[in-house]
């Protein structure tokens, strides 16, 4: 059941949520290209897969050791824009972290009200683990984003009965299955 929220108008609510996301940007970006120092094996493997794609690789639903492909394809525009670099590899997890903050706010607002939504988004914006994971190019960083989005769209679809929300719920849940195996633990 939703907690009693203070009477905050929609404009002020949007401003506070925007400020939380803006707060998350410098925290998540801080020394993104240098902390942790260098790249570890998994990051290099992801970069090599993207380079193979640039060199004429064909579409494949699975990659090395049957790993889910979506993260590799989501990584392509970042490597294209930022170049083959640590920053190019780590910008996708950064963006996934920001989108997770947004969808967590939206989900928690629908479930428990504005106050809980503000607190949860703020904790994700400044928390150690959510920000540390943004500094490593791993498939697991996209799972929380798809989880929050899929749960939000599913709840919105059930509450509003709007077809668009049902479609978005299906798309995000389906895409989430191609991010990281832990996504499959969500009880649909």
mmCIF file of C-alpha atoms in Angstrom:
data_model
loop_
_atom_site.group_PDB
_atom_site.id
_atom_site.type_symbol
_atom_site.label_atom_id
_atom_site.label_comp_id
_atom_site.label_asym_id
_atom_site.label_seq_id
_atom_site.Cartn_x
_atom_site.Cartn_y
_atom_site.Cartn_z
ATOM 1 C CA UNK A 1 0.000 0.000 0.000
ATOM 2 C CA UNK A 2 1.257 3.478 -0.836
ATOM 3 C CA UNK A 3 2.526 5.665 1.954
ATOM 4 C CA UNK A 4 0.900 9.048 2.443
ATOM 5 C CA UNK A 5 2.897 11.458 0.315
ATOM 6 C CA UNK A 6 3.290 15.145 0.934
ATOM 7 C CA UNK A 7 1.304 17.231 -1.529
ATOM 8 C CA UNK A 8 3.919 17.928 -4.205
ATOM 9 C CA UNK A 9 2.720 19.172 -7.553
ATOM 10 C CA UNK A 10 3.823 17.490 -10.779
ATOM 11 C CA UNK A 11 6.258 20.241 -11.741
ATOM 12 C CA UNK A 12 8.111 20.125 -8.427
ATOM 13 C CA UNK A 13 8.150 16.329 -8.570
ATOM 14 C CA UNK A 14 9.675 16.423 -12.065
ATOM 15 C CA UNK A 15 12.262 18.984 -10.931
ATOM 16 C CA UNK A 16 13.313 16.847 -7.945
ATOM 17 C CA UNK A 17 13.540 13.715 -10.088
ATOM 18 C CA UNK A 18 15.588 15.595 -12.700
ATOM 19 C CA UNK A 19 17.924 16.891 -9.980
ATOM 20 C CA UNK A 20 18.450 13.342 -8.699
ATOM 21 C CA UNK A 21 19.375 12.163 -12.206
ATOM 22 C CA UNK A 22 21.646 15.196 -12.680
ATOM 23 C CA UNK A 23 23.295 14.369 -9.334
ATOM 24 C CA UNK A 24 23.922 10.826 -10.553
ATOM 25 C CA UNK A 25 25.763 11.960 -13.702
ATOM 26 C CA UNK A 26 28.993 13.343 -12.180
ATOM 27 C CA UNK A 27 29.087 10.630 -9.509
ATOM 28 C CA UNK A 28 28.775 7.824 -12.065
ATOM 29 C CA UNK A 29 31.121 9.554 -14.539
ATOM 30 C CA UNK A 30 33.864 10.330 -12.011
ATOM 31 C CA UNK A 31 37.115 8.896 -13.428
ATOM 32 C CA UNK A 32 35.124 6.467 -15.558
ATOM 33 C CA UNK A 33 38.108 5.872 -17.833
ATOM 34 C CA UNK A 34 40.648 5.297 -15.056
ATOM 35 C CA UNK A 35 38.912 3.606 -12.095
ATOM 36 C CA UNK A 36 39.443 0.720 -11.920
ATOM 37 C CA UNK A 37 42.799 1.068 -13.582
ATOM 38 C CA UNK A 38 43.072 -0.555 -16.989
ATOM 39 C CA UNK A 39 40.683 -3.121 -18.352
ATOM 40 C CA UNK A 40 40.091 -6.610 -17.083
ATOM 41 C CA UNK A 41 39.604 -9.725 -19.174
ATOM 42 C CA UNK A 42 35.820 -9.513 -19.570
ATOM 43 C CA UNK A 43 35.963 -5.915 -20.748
ATOM 44 C CA UNK A 44 38.588 -6.811 -23.345
ATOM 45 C CA UNK A 45 36.496 -9.732 -24.600
ATOM 46 C CA UNK A 46 33.520 -7.427 -25.116
ATOM 47 C CA UNK A 47 35.649 -4.890 -26.969
ATOM 48 C CA UNK A 48 37.107 -7.613 -29.173
ATOM 49 C CA UNK A 49 33.630 -8.869 -30.075
ATOM 50 C CA UNK A 50 32.579 -5.369 -31.136
ATOM 51 C CA UNK A 51 35.765 -4.989 -33.210
ATOM 52 C CA UNK A 52 34.991 -8.332 -34.904
ATOM 53 C CA UNK A 53 31.544 -6.976 -35.761
ATOM 54 C CA UNK A 54 33.116 -3.819 -37.260
ATOM 55 C CA UNK A 55 35.423 -6.018 -39.341
ATOM 56 C CA UNK A 56 32.566 -7.803 -41.058
ATOM 57 C CA UNK A 57 31.298 -10.158 -38.408
ATOM 58 C CA UNK A 58 27.807 -11.491 -38.977
ATOM 59 C CA UNK A 59 24.802 -11.234 -36.688
ATOM 60 C CA UNK A 60 24.815 -14.032 -34.124
ATOM 61 C CA UNK A 61 22.268 -14.577 -31.353
ATOM 62 C CA UNK A 62 25.011 -16.087 -29.164
ATOM 63 C CA UNK A 63 28.678 -15.327 -28.755
ATOM 64 C CA UNK A 64 31.544 -16.872 -26.865
ATOM 65 C CA UNK A 65 30.375 -19.579 -24.440
ATOM 66 C CA UNK A 66 26.726 -18.922 -25.362
ATOM 67 C CA UNK A 67 26.687 -15.502 -23.708
ATOM 68 C CA UNK A 68 23.654 -13.348 -24.371
ATOM 69 C CA UNK A 69 24.200 -11.040 -27.322
ATOM 70 C CA UNK A 70 22.218 -7.885 -26.513
ATOM 71 C CA UNK A 71 24.948 -6.193 -24.488
ATOM 72 C CA UNK A 72 27.417 -6.599 -27.354
ATOM 73 C CA UNK A 73 25.033 -4.962 -29.815
ATOM 74 C CA UNK A 74 24.180 -2.189 -27.363
ATOM 75 C CA UNK A 75 27.928 -1.552 -27.014
ATOM 76 C CA UNK A 76 28.462 -0.951 -30.759
ATOM 77 C CA UNK A 77 27.327 2.717 -30.925
ATOM 78 C CA UNK A 78 29.429 3.606 -27.871
ATOM 79 C CA UNK A 79 32.584 2.112 -29.370
ATOM 80 C CA UNK A 80 31.747 3.770 -32.676
ATOM 81 C CA UNK A 81 31.328 7.191 -31.025
ATOM 82 C CA UNK A 82 34.050 7.072 -28.332
ATOM 83 C CA UNK A 83 36.465 4.798 -30.175
ATOM 84 C CA UNK A 84 38.099 1.597 -29.044
ATOM 85 C CA UNK A 85 38.991 2.735 -25.547
ATOM 86 C CA UNK A 86 38.204 2.165 -21.899
ATOM 87 C CA UNK A 87 35.819 5.120 -22.008
ATOM 88 C CA UNK A 88 34.067 3.668 -25.058
ATOM 89 C CA UNK A 89 33.572 0.388 -23.226
ATOM 90 C CA UNK A 90 32.354 1.945 -19.982
ATOM 91 C CA UNK A 91 29.889 4.507 -21.347
ATOM 92 C CA UNK A 92 27.221 1.841 -21.875
ATOM 93 C CA UNK A 93 27.234 0.728 -18.205
ATOM 94 C CA UNK A 94 27.129 4.422 -17.235
ATOM 95 C CA UNK A 95 24.033 4.969 -19.393
ATOM 96 C CA UNK A 96 22.442 1.771 -18.061
ATOM 97 C CA UNK A 97 22.997 3.095 -14.533
ATOM 98 C CA UNK A 98 21.274 6.396 -15.326
ATOM 99 C CA UNK A 99 18.312 4.706 -16.978
ATOM 100 C CA UNK A 100 18.037 2.384 -13.962
ATOM 101 C CA UNK A 101 17.715 5.443 -11.701
ATOM 102 C CA UNK A 102 14.883 6.779 -13.880
ATOM 103 C CA UNK A 103 12.909 3.521 -14.084
ATOM 104 C CA UNK A 104 13.428 2.708 -10.409
ATOM 105 C CA UNK A 105 11.900 6.074 -9.554
ATOM 106 C CA UNK A 106 8.937 5.455 -11.880
ATOM 107 C CA UNK A 107 8.403 1.912 -10.565
ATOM 108 C CA UNK A 108 8.619 2.840 -6.893
ATOM 109 C CA UNK A 109 6.356 5.857 -7.407
ATOM 110 C CA UNK A 110 3.700 3.562 -8.853
ATOM 111 C CA UNK A 111 4.170 0.986 -6.086
ATOM 112 C CA UNK A 112 4.768 3.009 -2.917
ATOM 113 C CA UNK A 113 4.441 6.707 -3.720
ATOM 114 C CA UNK A 114 6.623 9.693 -4.376
ATOM 115 C CA UNK A 115 8.616 9.788 -1.140
ATOM 116 C CA UNK A 116 9.804 6.197 -1.504
ATOM 117 C CA UNK A 117 10.525 6.805 -5.183
ATOM 118 C CA UNK A 118 12.684 9.852 -4.418
ATOM 119 C CA UNK A 119 14.619 7.958 -1.741
ATOM 120 C CA UNK A 120 15.213 4.888 -3.906
ATOM 121 C CA UNK A 121 16.343 6.959 -6.902
ATOM 122 C CA UNK A 122 18.626 9.031 -4.681
ATOM 123 C CA UNK A 123 20.195 5.898 -3.165
ATOM 124 C CA UNK A 124 20.843 4.534 -6.654
ATOM 125 C CA UNK A 125 22.304 7.888 -7.686
ATOM 126 C CA UNK A 126 24.842 8.093 -4.852
ATOM 127 C CA UNK A 127 25.235 4.495 -3.631
ATOM 128 C CA UNK A 128 28.624 2.785 -3.728
ATOM 129 C CA UNK A 129 27.678 -0.434 -5.517
ATOM 130 C CA UNK A 130 25.435 1.069 -8.217
ATOM 131 C CA UNK A 131 28.184 3.569 -9.032
ATOM 132 C CA UNK A 132 31.034 1.097 -8.841
ATOM 133 C CA UNK A 133 29.296 -1.278 -11.241
ATOM 134 C CA UNK A 134 29.008 1.562 -13.773
ATOM 135 C CA UNK A 135 32.806 1.485 -14.020
ATOM 136 C CA UNK A 136 33.005 -2.043 -15.389
ATOM 137 C CA UNK A 137 31.883 -3.106 -18.861
ATOM 138 C CA UNK A 138 29.859 -6.171 -17.944
ATOM 139 C CA UNK A 139 26.615 -7.640 -19.246
ATOM 140 C CA UNK A 140 25.257 -7.707 -15.708
ATOM 141 C CA UNK A 141 25.041 -3.897 -15.685
ATOM 142 C CA UNK A 142 22.178 -3.945 -18.167
ATOM 143 C CA UNK A 143 20.045 -6.404 -16.165
ATOM 144 C CA UNK A 144 18.906 -3.909 -13.455
ATOM 145 C CA UNK A 145 17.917 -1.418 -16.151
ATOM 146 C CA UNK A 146 15.772 -3.964 -18.005
ATOM 147 C CA UNK A 147 14.404 -5.315 -14.714
ATOM 148 C CA UNK A 148 13.234 -1.901 -13.506
ATOM 149 C CA UNK A 149 11.831 -1.012 -16.934
ATOM 150 C CA UNK A 150 10.048 -4.354 -17.405
ATOM 151 C CA UNK A 151 8.530 -4.261 -13.914
ATOM 152 C CA UNK A 152 7.434 -0.647 -14.370
ATOM 153 C CA UNK A 153 5.793 -1.322 -17.746
ATOM 154 C CA UNK A 154 4.169 -4.529 -16.454
ATOM 155 C CA UNK A 155 2.699 -2.748 -13.441
ATOM 156 C CA UNK A 156 1.568 0.204 -15.586
ATOM 157 C CA UNK A 157 -0.052 -2.214 -18.059
ATOM 158 C CA UNK A 158 -1.943 -4.023 -15.314
ATOM 159 C CA UNK A 159 -3.086 -0.797 -13.671
ATOM 160 C CA UNK A 160 -4.046 1.158 -16.793
ATOM 161 C CA UNK A 161 -4.876 -1.626 -19.277
ATOM 162 C CA UNK A 162 -3.175 0.440 -22.013
ATOM 163 C CA UNK A 163 -1.939 -1.610 -24.955
ATOM 164 C CA UNK A 164 1.248 0.462 -25.250
ATOM 165 C CA UNK A 165 2.328 -0.530 -21.743
ATOM 166 C CA UNK A 166 1.662 -4.204 -22.497
ATOM 167 C CA UNK A 167 3.804 -3.953 -25.639
ATOM 168 C CA UNK A 168 6.624 -2.139 -23.802
ATOM 169 C CA UNK A 169 6.444 -4.653 -20.943
ATOM 170 C CA UNK A 170 6.829 -7.512 -23.387
ATOM 171 C CA UNK A 171 9.661 -5.838 -25.274
ATOM 172 C CA UNK A 172 11.661 -4.944 -22.169
ATOM 173 C CA UNK A 173 11.078 -8.351 -20.553
ATOM 174 C CA UNK A 174 12.086 -10.091 -23.770
ATOM 175 C CA UNK A 175 15.165 -7.907 -24.184
ATOM 176 C CA UNK A 176 16.081 -8.466 -20.555
ATOM 177 C CA UNK A 177 16.314 -12.194 -21.189
ATOM 178 C CA UNK A 178 19.212 -11.431 -23.534
ATOM 179 C CA UNK A 179 21.204 -9.391 -21.005
ATOM 180 C CA UNK A 180 22.360 -11.566 -18.101
ATOM 181 C CA UNK A 181 21.188 -14.933 -16.689
ATOM 182 C CA UNK A 182 19.997 -13.432 -13.373
ATOM 183 C CA UNK A 183 17.225 -11.628 -15.261
ATOM 184 C CA UNK A 184 15.555 -15.010 -15.678
ATOM 185 C CA UNK A 185 14.973 -15.168 -11.912
ATOM 186 C CA UNK A 186 12.285 -12.485 -12.085
ATOM 187 C CA UNK A 187 8.947 -14.215 -11.561
ATOM 188 C CA UNK A 188 6.787 -13.367 -14.539
#
